[in-house]
CSV table of C-alpha atoms in Angstrom, one decimal:
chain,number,residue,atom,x,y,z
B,14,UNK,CA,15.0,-9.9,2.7
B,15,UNK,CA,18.2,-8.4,1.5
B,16,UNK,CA,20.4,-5.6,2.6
B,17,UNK,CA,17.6,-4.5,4.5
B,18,UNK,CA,18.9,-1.8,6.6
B,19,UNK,CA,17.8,-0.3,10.4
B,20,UNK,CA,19.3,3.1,11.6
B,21,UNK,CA,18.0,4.4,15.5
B,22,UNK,CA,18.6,7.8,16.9
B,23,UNK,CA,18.9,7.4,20.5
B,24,UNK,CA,18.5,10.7,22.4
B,25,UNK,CA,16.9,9.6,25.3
B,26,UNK,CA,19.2,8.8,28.3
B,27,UNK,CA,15.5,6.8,30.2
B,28,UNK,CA,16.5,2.9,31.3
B,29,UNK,CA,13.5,1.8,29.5
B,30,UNK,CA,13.5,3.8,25.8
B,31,UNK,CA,17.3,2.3,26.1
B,32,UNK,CA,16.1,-0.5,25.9
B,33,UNK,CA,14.0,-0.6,23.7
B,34,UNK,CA,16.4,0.4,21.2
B,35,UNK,CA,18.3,-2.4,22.0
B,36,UNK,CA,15.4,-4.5,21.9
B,37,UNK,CA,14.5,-3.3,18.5
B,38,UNK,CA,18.2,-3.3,17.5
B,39,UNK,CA,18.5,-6.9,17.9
B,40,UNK,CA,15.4,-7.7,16.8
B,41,UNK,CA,16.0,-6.2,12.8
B,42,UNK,CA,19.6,-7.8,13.4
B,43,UNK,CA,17.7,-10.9,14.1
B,44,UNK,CA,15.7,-10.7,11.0
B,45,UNK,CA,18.7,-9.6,8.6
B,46,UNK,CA,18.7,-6.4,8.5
B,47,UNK,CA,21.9,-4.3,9.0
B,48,UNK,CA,21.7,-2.1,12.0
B,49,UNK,CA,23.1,1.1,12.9
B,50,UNK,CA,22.6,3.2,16.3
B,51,UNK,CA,23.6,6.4,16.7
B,52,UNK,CA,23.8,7.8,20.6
B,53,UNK,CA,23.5,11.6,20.5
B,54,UNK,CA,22.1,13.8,24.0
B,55,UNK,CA,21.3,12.0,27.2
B,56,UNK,CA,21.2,8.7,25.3
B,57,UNK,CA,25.3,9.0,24.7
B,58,UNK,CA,25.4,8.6,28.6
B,59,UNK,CA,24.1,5.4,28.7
B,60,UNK,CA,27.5,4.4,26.5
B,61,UNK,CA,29.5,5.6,29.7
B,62,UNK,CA,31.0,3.0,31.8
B,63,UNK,CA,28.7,2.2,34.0
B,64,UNK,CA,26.3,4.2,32.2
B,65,UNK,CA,23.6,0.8,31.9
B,66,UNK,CA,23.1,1.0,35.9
B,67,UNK,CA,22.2,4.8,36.0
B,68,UNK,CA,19.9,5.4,33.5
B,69,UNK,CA,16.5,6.6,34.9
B,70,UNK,CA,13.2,5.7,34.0
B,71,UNK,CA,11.0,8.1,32.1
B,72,UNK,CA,8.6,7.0,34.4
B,73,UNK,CA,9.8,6.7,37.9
B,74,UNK,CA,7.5,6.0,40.3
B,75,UNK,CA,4.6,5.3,37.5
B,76,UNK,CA,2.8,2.2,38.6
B,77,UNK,CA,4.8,1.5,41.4
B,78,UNK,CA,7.5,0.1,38.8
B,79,UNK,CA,10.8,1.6,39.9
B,80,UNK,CA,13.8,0.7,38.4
B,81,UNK,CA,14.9,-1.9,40.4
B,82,UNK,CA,11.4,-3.5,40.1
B,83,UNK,CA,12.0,-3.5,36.8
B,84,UNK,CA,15.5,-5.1,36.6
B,85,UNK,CA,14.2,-7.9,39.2
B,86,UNK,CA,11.0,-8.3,36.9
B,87,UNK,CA,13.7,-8.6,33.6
B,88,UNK,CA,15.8,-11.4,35.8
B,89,UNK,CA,12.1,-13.4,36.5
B,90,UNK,CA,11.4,-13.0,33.5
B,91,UNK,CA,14.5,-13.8,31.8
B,92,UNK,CA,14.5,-10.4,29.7
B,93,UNK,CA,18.2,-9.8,28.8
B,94,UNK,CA,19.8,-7.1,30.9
B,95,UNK,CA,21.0,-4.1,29.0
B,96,UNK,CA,24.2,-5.0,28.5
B,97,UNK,CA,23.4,-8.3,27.5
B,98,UNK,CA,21.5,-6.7,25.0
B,99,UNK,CA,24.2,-4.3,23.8
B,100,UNK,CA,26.8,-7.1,23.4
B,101,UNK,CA,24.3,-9.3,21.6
B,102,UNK,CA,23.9,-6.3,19.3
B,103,UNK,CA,27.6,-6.5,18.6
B,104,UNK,CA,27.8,-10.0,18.5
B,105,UNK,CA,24.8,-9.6,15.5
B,106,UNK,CA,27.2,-7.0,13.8
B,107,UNK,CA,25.5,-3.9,15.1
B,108,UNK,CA,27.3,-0.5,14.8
B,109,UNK,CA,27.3,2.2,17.4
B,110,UNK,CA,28.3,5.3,16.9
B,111,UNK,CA,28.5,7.9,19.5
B,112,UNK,CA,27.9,11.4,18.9
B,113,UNK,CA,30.6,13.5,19.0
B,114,UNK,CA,29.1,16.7,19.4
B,115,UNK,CA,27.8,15.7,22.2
B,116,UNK,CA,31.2,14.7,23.8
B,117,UNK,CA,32.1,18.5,23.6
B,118,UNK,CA,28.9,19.5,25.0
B,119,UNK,CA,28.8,17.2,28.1
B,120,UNK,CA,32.5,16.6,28.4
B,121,UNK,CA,32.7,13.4,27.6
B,122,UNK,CA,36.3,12.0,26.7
B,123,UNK,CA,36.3,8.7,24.5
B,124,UNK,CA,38.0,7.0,27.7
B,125,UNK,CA,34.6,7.8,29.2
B,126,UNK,CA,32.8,5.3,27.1
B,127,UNK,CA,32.6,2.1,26.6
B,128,UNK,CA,34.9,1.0,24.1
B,129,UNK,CA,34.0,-2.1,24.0
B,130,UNK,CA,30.5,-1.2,22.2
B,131,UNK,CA,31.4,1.9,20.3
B,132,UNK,CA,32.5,1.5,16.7
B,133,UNK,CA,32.9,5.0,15.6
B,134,UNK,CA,32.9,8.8,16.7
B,135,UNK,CA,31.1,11.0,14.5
B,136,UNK,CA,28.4,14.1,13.7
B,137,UNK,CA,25.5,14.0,12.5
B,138,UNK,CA,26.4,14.2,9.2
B,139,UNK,CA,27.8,10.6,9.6
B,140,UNK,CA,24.3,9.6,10.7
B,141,UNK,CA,21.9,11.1,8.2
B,142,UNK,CA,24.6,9.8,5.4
B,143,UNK,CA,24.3,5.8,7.0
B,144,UNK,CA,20.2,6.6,6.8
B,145,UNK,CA,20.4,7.5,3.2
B,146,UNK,CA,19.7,4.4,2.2
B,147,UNK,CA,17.5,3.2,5.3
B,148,UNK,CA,14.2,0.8,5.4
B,149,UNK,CA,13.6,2.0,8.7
B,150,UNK,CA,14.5,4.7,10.8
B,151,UNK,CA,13.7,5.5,14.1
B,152,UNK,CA,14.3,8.4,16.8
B,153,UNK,CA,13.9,7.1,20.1
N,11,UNK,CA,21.2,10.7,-3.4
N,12,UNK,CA,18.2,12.3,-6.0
N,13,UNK,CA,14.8,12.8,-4.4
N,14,UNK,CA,15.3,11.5,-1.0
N,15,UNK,CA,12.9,12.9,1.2
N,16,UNK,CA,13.0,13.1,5.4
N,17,UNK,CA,9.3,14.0,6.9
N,18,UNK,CA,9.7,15.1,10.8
N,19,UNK,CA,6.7,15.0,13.2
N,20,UNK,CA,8.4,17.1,16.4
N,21,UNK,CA,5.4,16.3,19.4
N,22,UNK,CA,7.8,17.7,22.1
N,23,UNK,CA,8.8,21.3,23.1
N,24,UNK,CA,11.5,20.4,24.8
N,25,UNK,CA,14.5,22.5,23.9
N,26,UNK,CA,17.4,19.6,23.5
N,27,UNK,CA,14.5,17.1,21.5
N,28,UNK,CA,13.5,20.4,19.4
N,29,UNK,CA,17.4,20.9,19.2
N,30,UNK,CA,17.9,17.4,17.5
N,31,UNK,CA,15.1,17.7,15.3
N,32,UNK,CA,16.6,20.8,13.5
N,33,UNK,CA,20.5,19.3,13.7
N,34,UNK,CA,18.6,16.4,11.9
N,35,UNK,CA,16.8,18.4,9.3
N,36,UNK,CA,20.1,20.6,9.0
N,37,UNK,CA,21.8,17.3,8.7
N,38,UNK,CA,19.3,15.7,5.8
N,39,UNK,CA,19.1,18.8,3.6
N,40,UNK,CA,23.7,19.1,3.7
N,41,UNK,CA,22.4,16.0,2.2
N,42,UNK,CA,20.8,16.7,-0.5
N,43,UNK,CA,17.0,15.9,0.9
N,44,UNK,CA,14.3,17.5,1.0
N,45,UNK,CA,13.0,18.0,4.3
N,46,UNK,CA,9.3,19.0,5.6
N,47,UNK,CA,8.9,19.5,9.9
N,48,UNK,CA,5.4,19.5,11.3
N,49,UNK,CA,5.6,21.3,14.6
N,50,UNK,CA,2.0,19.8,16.9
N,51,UNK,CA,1.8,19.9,20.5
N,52,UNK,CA,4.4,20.9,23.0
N,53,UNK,CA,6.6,21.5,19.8
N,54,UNK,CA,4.2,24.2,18.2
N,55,UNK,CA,5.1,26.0,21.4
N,56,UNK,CA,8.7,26.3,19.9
N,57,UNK,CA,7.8,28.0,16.9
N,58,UNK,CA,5.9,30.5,19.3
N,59,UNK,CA,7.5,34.1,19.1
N,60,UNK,CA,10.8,34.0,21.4
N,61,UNK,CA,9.5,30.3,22.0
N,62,UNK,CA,13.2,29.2,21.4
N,63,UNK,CA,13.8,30.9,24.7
N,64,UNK,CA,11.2,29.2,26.8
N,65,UNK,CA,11.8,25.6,25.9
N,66,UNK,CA,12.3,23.5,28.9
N,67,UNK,CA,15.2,20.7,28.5
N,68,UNK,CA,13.5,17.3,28.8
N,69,UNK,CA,15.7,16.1,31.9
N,70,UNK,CA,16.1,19.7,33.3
N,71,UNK,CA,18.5,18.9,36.3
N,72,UNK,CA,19.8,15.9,35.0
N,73,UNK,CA,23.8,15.8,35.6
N,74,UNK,CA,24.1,18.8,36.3
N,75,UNK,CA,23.6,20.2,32.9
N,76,UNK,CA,20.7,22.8,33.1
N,77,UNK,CA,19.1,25.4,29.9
N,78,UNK,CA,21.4,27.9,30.6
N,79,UNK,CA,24.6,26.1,31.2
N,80,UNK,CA,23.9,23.9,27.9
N,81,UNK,CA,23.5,27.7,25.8
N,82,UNK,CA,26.9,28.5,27.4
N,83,UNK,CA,28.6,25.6,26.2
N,84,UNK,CA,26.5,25.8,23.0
N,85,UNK,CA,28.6,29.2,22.6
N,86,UNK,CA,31.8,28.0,23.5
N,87,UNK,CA,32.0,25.2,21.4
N,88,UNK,CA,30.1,27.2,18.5
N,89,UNK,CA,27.3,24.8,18.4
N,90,UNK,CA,24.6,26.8,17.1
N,91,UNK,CA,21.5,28.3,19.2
N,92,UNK,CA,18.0,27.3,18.4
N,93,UNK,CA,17.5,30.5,16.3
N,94,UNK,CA,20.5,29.8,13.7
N,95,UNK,CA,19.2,26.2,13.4
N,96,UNK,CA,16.2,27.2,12.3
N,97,UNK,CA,17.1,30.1,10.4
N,98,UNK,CA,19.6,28.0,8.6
N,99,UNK,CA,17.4,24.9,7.5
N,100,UNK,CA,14.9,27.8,5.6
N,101,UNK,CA,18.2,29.1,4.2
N,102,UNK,CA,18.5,25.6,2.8
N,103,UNK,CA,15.1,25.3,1.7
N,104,UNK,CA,13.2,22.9,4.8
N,105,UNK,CA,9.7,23.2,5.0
N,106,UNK,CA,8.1,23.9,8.6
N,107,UNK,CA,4.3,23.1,8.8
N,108,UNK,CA,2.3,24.3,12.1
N,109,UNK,CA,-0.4,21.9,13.0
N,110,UNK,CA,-3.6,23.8,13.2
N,111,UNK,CA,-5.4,21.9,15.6
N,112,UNK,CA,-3.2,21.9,18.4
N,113,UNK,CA,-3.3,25.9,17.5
N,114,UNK,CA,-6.6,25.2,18.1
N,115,UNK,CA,-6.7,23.4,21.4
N,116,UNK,CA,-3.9,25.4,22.8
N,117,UNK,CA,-5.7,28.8,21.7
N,118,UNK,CA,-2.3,29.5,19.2
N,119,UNK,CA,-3.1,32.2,16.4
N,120,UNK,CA,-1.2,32.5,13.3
N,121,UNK,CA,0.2,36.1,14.4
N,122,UNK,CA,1.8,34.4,18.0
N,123,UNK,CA,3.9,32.2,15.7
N,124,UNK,CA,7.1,33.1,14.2
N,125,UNK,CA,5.7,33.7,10.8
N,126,UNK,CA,9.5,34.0,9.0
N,127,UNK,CA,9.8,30.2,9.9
N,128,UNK,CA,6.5,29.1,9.3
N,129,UNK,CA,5.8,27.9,5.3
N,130,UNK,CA,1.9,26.3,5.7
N,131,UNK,CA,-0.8,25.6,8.7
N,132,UNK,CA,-1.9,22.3,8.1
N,133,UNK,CA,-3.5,19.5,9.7
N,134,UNK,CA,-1.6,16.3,10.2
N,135,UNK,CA,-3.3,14.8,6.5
N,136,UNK,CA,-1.1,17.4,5.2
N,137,UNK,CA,2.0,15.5,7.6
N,138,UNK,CA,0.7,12.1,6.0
N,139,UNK,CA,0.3,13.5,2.5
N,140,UNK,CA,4.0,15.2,2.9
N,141,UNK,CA,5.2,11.4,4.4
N,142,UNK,CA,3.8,9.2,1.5
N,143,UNK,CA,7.3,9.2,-0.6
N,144,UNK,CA,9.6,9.8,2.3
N,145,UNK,CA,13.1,8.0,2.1
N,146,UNK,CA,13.0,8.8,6.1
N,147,UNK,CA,9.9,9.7,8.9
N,148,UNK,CA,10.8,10.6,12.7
N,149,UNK,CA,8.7,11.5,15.5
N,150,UNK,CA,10.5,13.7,17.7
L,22,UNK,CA,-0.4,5.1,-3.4
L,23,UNK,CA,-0.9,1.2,-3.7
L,24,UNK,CA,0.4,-0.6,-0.2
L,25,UNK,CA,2.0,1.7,1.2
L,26,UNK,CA,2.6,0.7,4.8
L,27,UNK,CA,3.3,2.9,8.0
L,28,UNK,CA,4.2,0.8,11.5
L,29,UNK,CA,4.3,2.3,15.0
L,30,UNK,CA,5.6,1.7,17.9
L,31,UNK,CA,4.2,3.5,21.1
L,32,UNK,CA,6.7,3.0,23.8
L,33,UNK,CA,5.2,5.9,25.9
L,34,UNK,CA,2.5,6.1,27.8
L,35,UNK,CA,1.6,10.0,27.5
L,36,UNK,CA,-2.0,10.6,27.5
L,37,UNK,CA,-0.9,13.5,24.5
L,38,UNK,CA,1.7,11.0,22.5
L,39,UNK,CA,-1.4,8.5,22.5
L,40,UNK,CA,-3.1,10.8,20.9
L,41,UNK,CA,-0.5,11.7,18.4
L,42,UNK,CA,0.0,8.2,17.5
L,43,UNK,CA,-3.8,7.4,16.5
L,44,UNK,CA,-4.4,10.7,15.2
L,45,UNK,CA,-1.6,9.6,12.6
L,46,UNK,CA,-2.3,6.3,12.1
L,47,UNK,CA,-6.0,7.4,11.2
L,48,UNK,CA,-4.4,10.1,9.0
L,49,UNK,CA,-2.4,7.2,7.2
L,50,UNK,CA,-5.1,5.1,6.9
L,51,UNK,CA,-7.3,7.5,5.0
L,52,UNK,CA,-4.6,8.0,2.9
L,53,UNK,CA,-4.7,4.4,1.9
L,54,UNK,CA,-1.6,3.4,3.7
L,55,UNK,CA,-2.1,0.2,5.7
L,56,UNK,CA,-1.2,0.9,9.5
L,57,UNK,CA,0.0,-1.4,12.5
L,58,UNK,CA,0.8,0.1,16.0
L,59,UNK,CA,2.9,-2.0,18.6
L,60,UNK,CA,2.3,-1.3,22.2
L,61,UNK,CA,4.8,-2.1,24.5
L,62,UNK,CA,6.1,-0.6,27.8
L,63,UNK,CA,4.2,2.0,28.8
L,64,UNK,CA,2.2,2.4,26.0
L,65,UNK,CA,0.5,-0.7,26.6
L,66,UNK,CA,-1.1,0.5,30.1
L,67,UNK,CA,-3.1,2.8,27.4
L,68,UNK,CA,-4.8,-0.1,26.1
L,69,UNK,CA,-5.5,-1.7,29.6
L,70,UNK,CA,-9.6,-1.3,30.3
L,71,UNK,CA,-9.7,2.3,31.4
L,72,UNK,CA,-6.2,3.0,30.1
L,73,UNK,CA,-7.0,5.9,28.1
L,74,UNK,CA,-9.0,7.5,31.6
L,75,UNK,CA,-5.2,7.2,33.2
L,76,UNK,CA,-2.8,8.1,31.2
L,77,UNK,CA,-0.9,11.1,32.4
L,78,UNK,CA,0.4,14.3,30.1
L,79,UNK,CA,4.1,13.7,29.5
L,80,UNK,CA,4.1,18.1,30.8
L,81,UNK,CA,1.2,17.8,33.2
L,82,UNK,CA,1.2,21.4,34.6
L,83,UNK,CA,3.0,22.8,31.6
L,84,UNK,CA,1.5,26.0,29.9
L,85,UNK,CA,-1.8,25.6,32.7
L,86,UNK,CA,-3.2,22.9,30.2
L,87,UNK,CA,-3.8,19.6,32.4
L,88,UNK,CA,-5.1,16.3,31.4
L,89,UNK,CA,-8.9,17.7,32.2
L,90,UNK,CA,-8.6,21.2,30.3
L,91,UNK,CA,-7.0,19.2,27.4
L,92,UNK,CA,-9.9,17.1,27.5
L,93,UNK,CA,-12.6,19.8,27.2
L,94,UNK,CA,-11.2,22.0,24.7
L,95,UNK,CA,-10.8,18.4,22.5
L,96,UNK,CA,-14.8,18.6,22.9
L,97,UNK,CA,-14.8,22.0,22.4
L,98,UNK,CA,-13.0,22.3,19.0
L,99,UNK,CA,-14.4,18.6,17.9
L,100,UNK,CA,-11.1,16.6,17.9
L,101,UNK,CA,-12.0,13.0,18.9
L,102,UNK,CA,-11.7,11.2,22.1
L,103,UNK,CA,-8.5,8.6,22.5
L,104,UNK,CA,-11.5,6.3,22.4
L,105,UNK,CA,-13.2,7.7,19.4
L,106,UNK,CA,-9.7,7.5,18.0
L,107,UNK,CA,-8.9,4.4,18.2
L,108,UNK,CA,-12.6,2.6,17.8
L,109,UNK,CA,-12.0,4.7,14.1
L,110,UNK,CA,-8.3,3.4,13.9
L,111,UNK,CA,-9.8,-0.5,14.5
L,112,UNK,CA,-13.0,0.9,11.8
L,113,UNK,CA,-10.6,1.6,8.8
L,114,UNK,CA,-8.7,-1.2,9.4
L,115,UNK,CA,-5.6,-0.8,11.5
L,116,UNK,CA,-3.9,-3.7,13.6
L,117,UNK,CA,-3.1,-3.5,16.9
L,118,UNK,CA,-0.7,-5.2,18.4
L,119,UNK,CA,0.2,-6.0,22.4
L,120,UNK,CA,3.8,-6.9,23.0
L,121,UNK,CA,4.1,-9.8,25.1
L,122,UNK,CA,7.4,-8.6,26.8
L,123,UNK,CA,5.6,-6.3,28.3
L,124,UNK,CA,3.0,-8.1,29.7
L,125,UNK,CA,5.1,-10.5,31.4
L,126,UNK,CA,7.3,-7.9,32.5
L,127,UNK,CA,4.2,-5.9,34.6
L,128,UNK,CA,1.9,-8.4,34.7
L,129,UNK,CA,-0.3,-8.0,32.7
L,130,UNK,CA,-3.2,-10.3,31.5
L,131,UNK,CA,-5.1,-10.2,28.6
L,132,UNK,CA,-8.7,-10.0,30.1
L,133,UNK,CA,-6.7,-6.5,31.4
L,134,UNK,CA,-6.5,-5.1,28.1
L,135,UNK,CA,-9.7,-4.0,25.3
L,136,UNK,CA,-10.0,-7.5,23.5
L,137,UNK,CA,-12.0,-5.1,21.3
L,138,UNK,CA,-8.9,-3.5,20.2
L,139,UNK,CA,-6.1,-5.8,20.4
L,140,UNK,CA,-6.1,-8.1,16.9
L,141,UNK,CA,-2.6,-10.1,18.2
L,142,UNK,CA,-0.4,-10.4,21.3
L,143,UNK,CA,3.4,-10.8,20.3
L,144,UNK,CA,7.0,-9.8,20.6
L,145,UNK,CA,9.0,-7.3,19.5
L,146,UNK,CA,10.1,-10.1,16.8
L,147,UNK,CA,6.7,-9.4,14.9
L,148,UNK,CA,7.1,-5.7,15.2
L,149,UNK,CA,10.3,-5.9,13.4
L,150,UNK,CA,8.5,-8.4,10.7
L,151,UNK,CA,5.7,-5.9,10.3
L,152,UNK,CA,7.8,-3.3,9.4
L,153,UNK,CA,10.3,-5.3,6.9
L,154,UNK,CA,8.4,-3.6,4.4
L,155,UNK,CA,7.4,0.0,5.8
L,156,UNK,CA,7.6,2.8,4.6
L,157,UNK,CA,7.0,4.7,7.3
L,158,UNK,CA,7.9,3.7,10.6
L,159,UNK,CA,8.2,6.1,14.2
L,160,UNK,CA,8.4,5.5,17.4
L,161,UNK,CA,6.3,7.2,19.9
């Protein structure tokens, strides 16, 4: 498989599609692929600092798995927490990008956000450009 | 880029998700794509006649940042509304199918839709059929 | 078309997003495309033995049309039951696949979920596999 290539939208801000991207993210790193994620809406807020321990779930109170439940189940289990998961993206060669529309909307200054995971600032111009050329893209 | 192609499927009628899904389109046909939206379910309801105006926002209290507030700040940092969106991506050619059965099962006739926007009424064979040589496919 | 190839993922668990994943991946399947849907977090509670009796409306009271009305104007217009759906999906073809993530994670067993359905249990690792070669790939 060669210069396969991965490109997410994240717009959801919910714990659990968060994680999936990250989930998915990794897993097309892990198989080769190149792998860009672009944060846009409520899903930019899960960049903030801190932002990993307040997303909600898009189910709350569904099945009696809150999102504490959740994260205890993920430590059992030994499911990577979310920002194990973002850093292990990196560590792969993932790229973030974080919307930067959104900043003006919401407010959010690049001091908000964690630097450490963000690898560019851009529209989403710079988005539909690195999906050109895209095996698989995904709005989550 | 010749002949790249972006299919959208937009499922929800919430006003930020049917927000992305026309920034996208916008985005892909700047781009040089060609770009085809089926509207089904919740996200027929958009294309309803002052439908723009009734969409709910998919995390409607969340930080603070409610429908109204969002439209102010749309203004103020000249993001555009709903309405330009749209009315811009048939400017630059977009195609916007309505899915006839969820007009069906939501009792939606062809004169409650905004007919300026709308190209075709089609089922979602017409989505797959529109999908087979697409460079990119979302579901919104 | 020869092998054209459309992969899913159903993250949610929506009673109407169920229903817009099979009603696609029947609609790519008759077009020839092969078809594999992943179910994983709350999506895979619809393939639990009486999921598809449980899963909520992701806007339950929205526009008056609850899970029930929903359910009789399906048999009132003739669109198929989540159950006809996806006994049709298994008919022409289509692999299901049940991520093991998720089981762990809520406990699920595999005498929980329709054996008649499910073809493989794995991780998000043979999601990303299956859709090396995709052409179309969303996430529900």
């Amino acid at each position: 498989m060669e210069d396969k290539k991965a490109t997410l939208v994240v717009h959801s801000g919910d714990f659990d599609k968060i994680m999936s991207a990250f989930i998915l993210g990794n897993g097309f790193l892990s198989m080769g692929f190149s792998v860009t994620i672009f944060f846009t809406f409520w899903g930019l807020n899960a960049l903030k600092i801190k932002g990993f321990n307040k997303a909600p779930l898009s189910r709350m109170n569904f099945f009696g798995l809150g999102r504490y439940i959740i994260k205890k189940k993920m430590k059992k289990y030994n499911v990577a927490s979310l920002n194990d998961l973002a850093v292990n993206l990196k560590k792969l060669g993932g790229k973030i990008i974080a919307c930067t529309m959104t900043m003006e909307l919401m407010g959010i200054r690049e001091e908000d956000l964690r630097t450490d995971l963000v690898d560019e600032y851009g529209t989403v111009g710079k988005y539909c450009y690195e999906s050109k050329d895209a095996d698989v893209a995904l709005f989550i």
